[in-house]
Coordinates of C-alpha atoms in Angstrom, one line a residue:
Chain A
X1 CA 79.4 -4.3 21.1
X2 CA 80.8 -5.2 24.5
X3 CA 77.9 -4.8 27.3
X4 CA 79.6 -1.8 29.2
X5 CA 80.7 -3.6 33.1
X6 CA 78.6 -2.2 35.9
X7 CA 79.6 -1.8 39.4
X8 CA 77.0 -2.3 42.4
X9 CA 77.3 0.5 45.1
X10 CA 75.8 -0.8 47.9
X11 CA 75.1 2.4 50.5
X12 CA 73.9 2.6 54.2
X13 CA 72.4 6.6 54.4
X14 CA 74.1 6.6 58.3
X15 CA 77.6 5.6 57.1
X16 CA 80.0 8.6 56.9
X17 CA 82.6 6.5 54.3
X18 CA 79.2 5.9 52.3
X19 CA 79.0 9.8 51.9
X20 CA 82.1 9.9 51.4
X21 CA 81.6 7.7 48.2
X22 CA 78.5 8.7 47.1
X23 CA 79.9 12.0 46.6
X24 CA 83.1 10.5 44.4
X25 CA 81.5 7.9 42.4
X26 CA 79.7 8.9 39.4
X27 CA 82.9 11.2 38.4
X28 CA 85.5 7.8 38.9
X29 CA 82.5 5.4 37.3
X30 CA 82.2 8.1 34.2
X31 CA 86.0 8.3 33.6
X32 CA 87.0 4.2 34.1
X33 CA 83.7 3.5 31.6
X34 CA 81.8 1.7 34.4
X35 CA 77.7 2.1 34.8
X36 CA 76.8 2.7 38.4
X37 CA 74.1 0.2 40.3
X38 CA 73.2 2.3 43.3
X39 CA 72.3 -0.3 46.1
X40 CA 70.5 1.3 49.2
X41 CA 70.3 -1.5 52.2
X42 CA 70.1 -1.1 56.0
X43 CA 73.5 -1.8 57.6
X44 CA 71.9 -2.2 61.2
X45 CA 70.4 -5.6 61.3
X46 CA 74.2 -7.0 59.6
X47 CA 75.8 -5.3 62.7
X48 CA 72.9 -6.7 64.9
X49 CA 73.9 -10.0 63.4
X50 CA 77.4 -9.4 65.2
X51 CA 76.2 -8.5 68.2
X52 CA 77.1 -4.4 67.4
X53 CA 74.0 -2.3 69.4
X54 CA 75.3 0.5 67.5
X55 CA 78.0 1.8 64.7
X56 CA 81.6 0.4 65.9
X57 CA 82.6 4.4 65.7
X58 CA 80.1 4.2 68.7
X59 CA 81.4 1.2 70.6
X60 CA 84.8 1.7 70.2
X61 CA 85.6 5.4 71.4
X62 CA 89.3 5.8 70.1
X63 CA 88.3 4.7 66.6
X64 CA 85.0 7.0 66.6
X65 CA 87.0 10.0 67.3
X66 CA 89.9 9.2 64.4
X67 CA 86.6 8.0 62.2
X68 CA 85.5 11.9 62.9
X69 CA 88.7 13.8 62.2
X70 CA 89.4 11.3 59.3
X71 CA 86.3 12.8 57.9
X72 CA 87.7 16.3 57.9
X73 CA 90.4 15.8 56.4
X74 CA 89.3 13.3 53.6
X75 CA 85.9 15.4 53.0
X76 CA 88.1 18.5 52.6
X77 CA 90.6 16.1 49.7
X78 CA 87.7 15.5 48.3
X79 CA 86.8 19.0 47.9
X80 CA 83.5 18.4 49.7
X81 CA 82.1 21.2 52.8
X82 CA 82.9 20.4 56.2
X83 CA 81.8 17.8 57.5
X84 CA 78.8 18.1 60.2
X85 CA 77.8 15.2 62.6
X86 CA 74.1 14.4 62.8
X87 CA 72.9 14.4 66.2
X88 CA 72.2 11.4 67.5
X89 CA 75.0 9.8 65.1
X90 CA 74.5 6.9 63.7
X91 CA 71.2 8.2 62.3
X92 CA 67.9 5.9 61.7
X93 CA 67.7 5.6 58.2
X94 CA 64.5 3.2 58.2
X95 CA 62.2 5.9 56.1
X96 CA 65.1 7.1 53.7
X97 CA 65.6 3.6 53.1
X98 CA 62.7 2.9 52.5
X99 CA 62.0 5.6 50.2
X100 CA 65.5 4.2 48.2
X101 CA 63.9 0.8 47.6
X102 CA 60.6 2.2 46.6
X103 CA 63.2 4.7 44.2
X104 CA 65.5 1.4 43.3
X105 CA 64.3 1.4 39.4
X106 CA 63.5 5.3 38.9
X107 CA 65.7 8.2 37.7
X108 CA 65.0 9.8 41.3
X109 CA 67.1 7.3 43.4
X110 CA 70.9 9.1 43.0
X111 CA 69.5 12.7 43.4
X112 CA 67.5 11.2 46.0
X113 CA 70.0 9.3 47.6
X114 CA 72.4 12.5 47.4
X115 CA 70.5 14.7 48.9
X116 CA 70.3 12.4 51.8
X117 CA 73.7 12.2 52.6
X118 CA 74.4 15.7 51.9
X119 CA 71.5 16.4 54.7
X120 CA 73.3 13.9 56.9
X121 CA 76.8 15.1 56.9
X122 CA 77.2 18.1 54.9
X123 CA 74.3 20.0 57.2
X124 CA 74.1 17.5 60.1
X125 CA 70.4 17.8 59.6
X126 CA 68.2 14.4 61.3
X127 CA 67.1 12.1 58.4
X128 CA 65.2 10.2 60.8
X129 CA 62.1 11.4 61.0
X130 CA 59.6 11.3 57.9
X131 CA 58.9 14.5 57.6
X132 CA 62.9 15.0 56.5
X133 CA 62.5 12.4 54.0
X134 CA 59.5 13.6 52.5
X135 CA 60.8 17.2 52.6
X136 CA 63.6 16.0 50.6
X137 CA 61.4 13.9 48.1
X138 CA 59.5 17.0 48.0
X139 CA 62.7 18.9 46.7
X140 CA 62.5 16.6 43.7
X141 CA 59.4 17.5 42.5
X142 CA 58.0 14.5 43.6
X143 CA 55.3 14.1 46.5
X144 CA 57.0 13.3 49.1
X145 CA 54.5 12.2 51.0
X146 CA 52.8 10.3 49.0
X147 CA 56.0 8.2 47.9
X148 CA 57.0 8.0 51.6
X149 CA 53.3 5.9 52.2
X150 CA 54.1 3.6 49.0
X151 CA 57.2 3.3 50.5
X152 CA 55.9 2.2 54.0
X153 CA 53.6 -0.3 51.9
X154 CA 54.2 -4.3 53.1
X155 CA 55.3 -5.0 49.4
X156 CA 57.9 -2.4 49.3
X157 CA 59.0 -3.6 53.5
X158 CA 59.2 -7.2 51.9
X159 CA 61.2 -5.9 49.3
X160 CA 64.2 -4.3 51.6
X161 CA 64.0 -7.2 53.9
X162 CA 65.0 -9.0 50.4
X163 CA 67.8 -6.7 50.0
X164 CA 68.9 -7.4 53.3
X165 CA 69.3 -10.9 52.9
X166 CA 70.7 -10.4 49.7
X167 CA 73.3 -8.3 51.0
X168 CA 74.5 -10.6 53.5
X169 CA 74.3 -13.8 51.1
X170 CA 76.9 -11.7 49.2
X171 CA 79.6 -11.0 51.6
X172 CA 78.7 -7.8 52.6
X173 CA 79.4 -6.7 56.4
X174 CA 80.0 -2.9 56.3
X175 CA 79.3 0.0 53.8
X176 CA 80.0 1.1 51.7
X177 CA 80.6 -1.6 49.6
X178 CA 81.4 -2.4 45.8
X179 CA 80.4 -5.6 43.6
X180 CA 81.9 -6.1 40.3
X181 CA 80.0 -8.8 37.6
X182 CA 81.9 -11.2 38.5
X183 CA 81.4 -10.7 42.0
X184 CA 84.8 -9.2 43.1
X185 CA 83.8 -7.4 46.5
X186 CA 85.5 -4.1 47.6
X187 CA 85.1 -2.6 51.1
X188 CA 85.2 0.8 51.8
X189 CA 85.7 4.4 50.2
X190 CA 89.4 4.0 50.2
X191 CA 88.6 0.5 47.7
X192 CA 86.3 2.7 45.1
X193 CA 89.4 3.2 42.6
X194 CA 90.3 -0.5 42.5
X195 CA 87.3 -1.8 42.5
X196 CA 86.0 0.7 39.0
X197 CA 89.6 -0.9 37.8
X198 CA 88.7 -4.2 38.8
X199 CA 84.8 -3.5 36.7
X200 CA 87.2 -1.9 33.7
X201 CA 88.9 -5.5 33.4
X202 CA 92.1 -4.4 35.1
X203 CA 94.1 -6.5 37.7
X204 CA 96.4 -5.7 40.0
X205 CA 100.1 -7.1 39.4
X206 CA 100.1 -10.6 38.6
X207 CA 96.6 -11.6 39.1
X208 CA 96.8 -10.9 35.4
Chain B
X1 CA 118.6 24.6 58.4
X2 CA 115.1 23.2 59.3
X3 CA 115.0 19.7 61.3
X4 CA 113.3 16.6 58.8
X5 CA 110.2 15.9 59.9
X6 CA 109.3 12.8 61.2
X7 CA 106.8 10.2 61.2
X8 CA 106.4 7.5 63.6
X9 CA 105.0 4.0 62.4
X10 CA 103.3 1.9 64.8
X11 CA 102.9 -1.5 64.2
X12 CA 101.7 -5.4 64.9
X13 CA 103.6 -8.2 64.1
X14 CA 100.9 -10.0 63.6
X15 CA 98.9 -7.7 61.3
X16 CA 98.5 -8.2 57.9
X17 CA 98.0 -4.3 57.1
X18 CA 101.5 -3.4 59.5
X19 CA 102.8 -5.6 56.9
X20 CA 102.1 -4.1 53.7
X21 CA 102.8 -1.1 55.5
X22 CA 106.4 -1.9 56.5
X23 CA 106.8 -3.1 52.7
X24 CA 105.9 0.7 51.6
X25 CA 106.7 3.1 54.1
X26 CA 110.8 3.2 53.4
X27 CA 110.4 4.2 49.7
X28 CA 107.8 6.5 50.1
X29 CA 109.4 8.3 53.1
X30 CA 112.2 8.7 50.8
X31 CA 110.4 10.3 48.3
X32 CA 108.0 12.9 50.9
X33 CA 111.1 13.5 52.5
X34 CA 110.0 12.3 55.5
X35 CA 112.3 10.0 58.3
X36 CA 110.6 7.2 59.8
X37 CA 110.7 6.0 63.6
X38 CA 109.6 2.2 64.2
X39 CA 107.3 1.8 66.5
X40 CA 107.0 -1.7 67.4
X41 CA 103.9 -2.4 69.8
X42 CA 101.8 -5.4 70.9
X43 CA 97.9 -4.9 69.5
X44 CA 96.7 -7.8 71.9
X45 CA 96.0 -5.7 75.0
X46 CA 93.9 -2.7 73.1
X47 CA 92.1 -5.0 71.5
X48 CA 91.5 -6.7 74.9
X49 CA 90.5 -4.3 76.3
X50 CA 87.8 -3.4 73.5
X51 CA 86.4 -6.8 74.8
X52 CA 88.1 -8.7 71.7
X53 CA 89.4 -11.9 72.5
X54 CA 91.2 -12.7 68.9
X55 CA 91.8 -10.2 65.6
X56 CA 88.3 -8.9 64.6
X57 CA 89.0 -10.6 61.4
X58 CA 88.4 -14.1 63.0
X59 CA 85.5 -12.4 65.3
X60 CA 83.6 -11.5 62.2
X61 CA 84.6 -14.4 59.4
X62 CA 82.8 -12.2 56.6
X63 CA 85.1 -9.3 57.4
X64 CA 87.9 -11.9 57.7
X65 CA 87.2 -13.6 54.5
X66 CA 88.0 -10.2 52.9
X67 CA 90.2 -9.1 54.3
X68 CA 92.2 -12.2 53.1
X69 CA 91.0 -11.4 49.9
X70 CA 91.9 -7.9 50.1
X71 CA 95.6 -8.8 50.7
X72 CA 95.7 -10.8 47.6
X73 CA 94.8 -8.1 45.7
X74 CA 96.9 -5.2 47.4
X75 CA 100.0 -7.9 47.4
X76 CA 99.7 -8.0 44.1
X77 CA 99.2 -4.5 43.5
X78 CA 102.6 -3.8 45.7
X79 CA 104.5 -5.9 44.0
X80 CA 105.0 -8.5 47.1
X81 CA 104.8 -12.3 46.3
X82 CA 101.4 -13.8 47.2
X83 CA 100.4 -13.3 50.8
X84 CA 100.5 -16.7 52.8
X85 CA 98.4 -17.0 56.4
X86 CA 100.4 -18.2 59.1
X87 CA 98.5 -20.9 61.0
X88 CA 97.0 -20.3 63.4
X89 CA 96.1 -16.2 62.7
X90 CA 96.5 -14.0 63.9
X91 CA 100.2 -15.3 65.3
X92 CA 101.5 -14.9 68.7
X93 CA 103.9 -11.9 68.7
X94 CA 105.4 -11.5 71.7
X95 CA 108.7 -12.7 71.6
X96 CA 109.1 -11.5 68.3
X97 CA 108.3 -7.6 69.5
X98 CA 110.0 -8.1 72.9
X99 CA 112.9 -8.6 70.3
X100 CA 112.0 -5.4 68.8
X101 CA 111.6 -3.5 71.7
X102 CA 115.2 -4.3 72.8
X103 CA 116.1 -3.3 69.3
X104 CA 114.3 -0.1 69.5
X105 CA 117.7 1.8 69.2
X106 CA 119.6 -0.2 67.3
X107 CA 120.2 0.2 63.6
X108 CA 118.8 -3.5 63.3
X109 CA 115.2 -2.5 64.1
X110 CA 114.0 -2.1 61.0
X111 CA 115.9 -5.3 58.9
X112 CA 114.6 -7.7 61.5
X113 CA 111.0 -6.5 61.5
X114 CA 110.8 -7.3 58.1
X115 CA 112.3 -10.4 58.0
X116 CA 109.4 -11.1 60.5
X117 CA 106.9 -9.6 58.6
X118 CA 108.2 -11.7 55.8
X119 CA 108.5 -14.6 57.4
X120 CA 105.4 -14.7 59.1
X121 CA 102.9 -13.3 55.4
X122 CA 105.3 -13.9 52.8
X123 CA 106.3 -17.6 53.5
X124 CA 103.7 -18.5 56.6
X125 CA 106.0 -19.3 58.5
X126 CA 105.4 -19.1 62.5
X127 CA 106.9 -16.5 64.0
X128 CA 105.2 -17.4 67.2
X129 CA 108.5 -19.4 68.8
X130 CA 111.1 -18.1 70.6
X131 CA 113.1 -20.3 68.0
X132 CA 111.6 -18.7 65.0
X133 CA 112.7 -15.3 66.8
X134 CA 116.2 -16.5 67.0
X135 CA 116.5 -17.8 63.9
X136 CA 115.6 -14.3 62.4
X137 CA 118.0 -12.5 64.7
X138 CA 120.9 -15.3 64.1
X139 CA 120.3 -14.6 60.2
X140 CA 120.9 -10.4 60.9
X141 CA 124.3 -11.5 62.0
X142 CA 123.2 -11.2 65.5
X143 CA 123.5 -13.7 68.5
X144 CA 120.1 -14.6 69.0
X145 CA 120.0 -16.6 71.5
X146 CA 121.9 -13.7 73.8
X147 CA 119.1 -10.7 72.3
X148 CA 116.0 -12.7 73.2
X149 CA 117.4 -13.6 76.3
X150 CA 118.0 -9.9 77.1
X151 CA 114.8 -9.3 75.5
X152 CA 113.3 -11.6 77.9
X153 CA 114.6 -8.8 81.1
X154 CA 112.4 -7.3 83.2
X155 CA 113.5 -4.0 82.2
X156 CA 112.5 -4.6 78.7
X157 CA 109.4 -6.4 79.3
X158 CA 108.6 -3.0 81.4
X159 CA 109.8 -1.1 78.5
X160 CA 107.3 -3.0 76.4
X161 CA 104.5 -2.5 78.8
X162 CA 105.0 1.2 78.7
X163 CA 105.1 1.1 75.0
X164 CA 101.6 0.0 75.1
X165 CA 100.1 2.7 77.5
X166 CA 101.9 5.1 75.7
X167 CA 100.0 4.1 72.0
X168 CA 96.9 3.9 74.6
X169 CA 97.4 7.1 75.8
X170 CA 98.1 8.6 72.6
X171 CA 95.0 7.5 71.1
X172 CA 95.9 4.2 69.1
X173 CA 92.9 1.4 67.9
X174 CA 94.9 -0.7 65.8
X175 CA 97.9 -1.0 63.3
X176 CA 99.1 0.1 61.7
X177 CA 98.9 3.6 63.1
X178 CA 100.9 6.2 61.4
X179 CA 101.4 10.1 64.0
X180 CA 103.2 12.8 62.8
X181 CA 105.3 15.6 65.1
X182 CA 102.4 17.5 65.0
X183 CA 100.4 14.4 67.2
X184 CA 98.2 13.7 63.6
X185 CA 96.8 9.9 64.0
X186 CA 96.4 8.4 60.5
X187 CA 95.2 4.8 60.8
X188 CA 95.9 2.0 58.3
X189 CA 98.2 1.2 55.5
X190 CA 95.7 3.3 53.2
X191 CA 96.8 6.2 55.4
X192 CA 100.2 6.6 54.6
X193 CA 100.3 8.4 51.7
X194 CA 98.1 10.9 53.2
X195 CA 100.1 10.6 56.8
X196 CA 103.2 11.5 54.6
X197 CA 102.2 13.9 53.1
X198 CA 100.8 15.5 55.9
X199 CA 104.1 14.9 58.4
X200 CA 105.8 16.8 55.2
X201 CA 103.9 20.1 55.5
X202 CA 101.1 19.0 53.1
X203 CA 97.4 19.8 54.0
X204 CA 94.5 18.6 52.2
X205 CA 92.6 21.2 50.3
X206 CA 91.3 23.7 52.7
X207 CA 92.5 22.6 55.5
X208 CA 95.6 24.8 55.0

């Protein structure tokens, strides 16, 4: 029997378009007959890397406020609630990230990872601080705080450090972002389609 | 009987996403029902003014590298023959939307900006030139030597000045930008569908 082809979804929690996809995803994946590899890394230090001090939506005005009322309408296509901006916006998602690694190999991490987001943008509640994480761990049945000091341990810090560098060896430069097997890389929520086509086997035109 | 709506499409002569853009947007216009205004504008100065001094896509080469990809893929995907880069990238368009903007009014707008488009992604041709200009004109049946002469007016290099405060003013990061009557910005050739749909009465889900 043919291995079934996995995509990687690799997620920032601050990243609207990363909502945006983490909402979609598992419907698409289920219907094109792709497994899902949920990939929680830390967009900032990338953007560092290019010399961004904070989310381009930020930096550029004109393209944060389209960014914004892009949202509206795509979250309402979507069929999703309104979409509510987190104050400050681009959140710090240091503990939630965290808590992802620590989550990486555990049935938790996509309800966890969920919730998150739908804190973020569908209540425009802060994810910054701990106590939001570990409320929201909490809300799993799990300790919260208990996970959130494994999660703050140097092997799991080392661990998302890896996952940076991993990221970055692979292309990536925004979020969210897809990896096929074969390493096909997909940018964006508007890419999620193609890329679950691209994971099926399918090719565009004649790239056949 | 009620008035067809309209959508205007802005776009860069030396953007790979105006291109696939200008490729699409006549069919599917057809089909929503929608007419379509050419907006031809120069990218350059925004950008410039965003402290870019070249096309984000050679700023940030892992974004660039992409992107290139990307337009393989969507090519393909279109049905347009394998996307070639001009060298260098992004190309110098001014003469070629000077030409444009003299052309604003006349009925061979839209044939010569995508023999440009064409020419400059489909065969990698420079388009940078006044020559290469000509050339294109001279193959619409027109006397290009005459038109980028004209083009070349004060009046019309005012024309195009204003042209670019006006996308400025109107709220315009990049190309291609796609506004409907009703002053809705969609941006990107990812948009249009949506910026179609919307221009033709269409809103998504409840949004209405």
């Amino acid at each position: 029997m043919a291995r079934q082809p996995t995509l990687e979804f690799w997620y920032e929690f601050a990243s609207t378009y990363s909502y945006l996809a983490a909402a979609r995803i598992e419907g698409l994946a289920a219907t094109a007959g792709v497994a899902v590899r949920w990939r929680p890394f830390l967009l900032g230090p990338i953007f560092a890397s290019q010399g961004w001090t904070s989310s381009p939506f930020n930096l550029y005005p004109a393209k944060g406020r389209n960014m914004w009322r892009d949202m509206e309408r795509e979250a309402a296509r979507c069929g999703l609630p309104p979409v509510r901006r987190p104050d400050p916006f681009p959140q710090n998602s240091l503990s939630a990230t965290r808590a992802a690694i620590l989550g990486q190999d555990q049935d938790w991490l996509v309800p966890f990872s969920k919730a998150v987001f739908e804190s973020c943008f569908a209540h425009g509640r802060s994810i910054a601080e701990p106590a939001a994480v570990v409320e929201i761990l909490n809300g799993l049945g799990l300790d919260g705080t208990q996970q959130l000091k494994a999660a703050a341990s140097e092997a799991n810090k080392t661990k998302l450090r890896v996952v940076g560098e991993e990221a970055r060896s692979r292309g990536i430069y925004g979020a969210p972002t897809f990896l096929t097997d074969d390493g096909e890389l997909f940018w964006g929520n508007d890419r999620l389609e193609q890329a679950l086509a691209w994971a099926a086997g399918e090719r565009p035109g004649d790239m056949r």
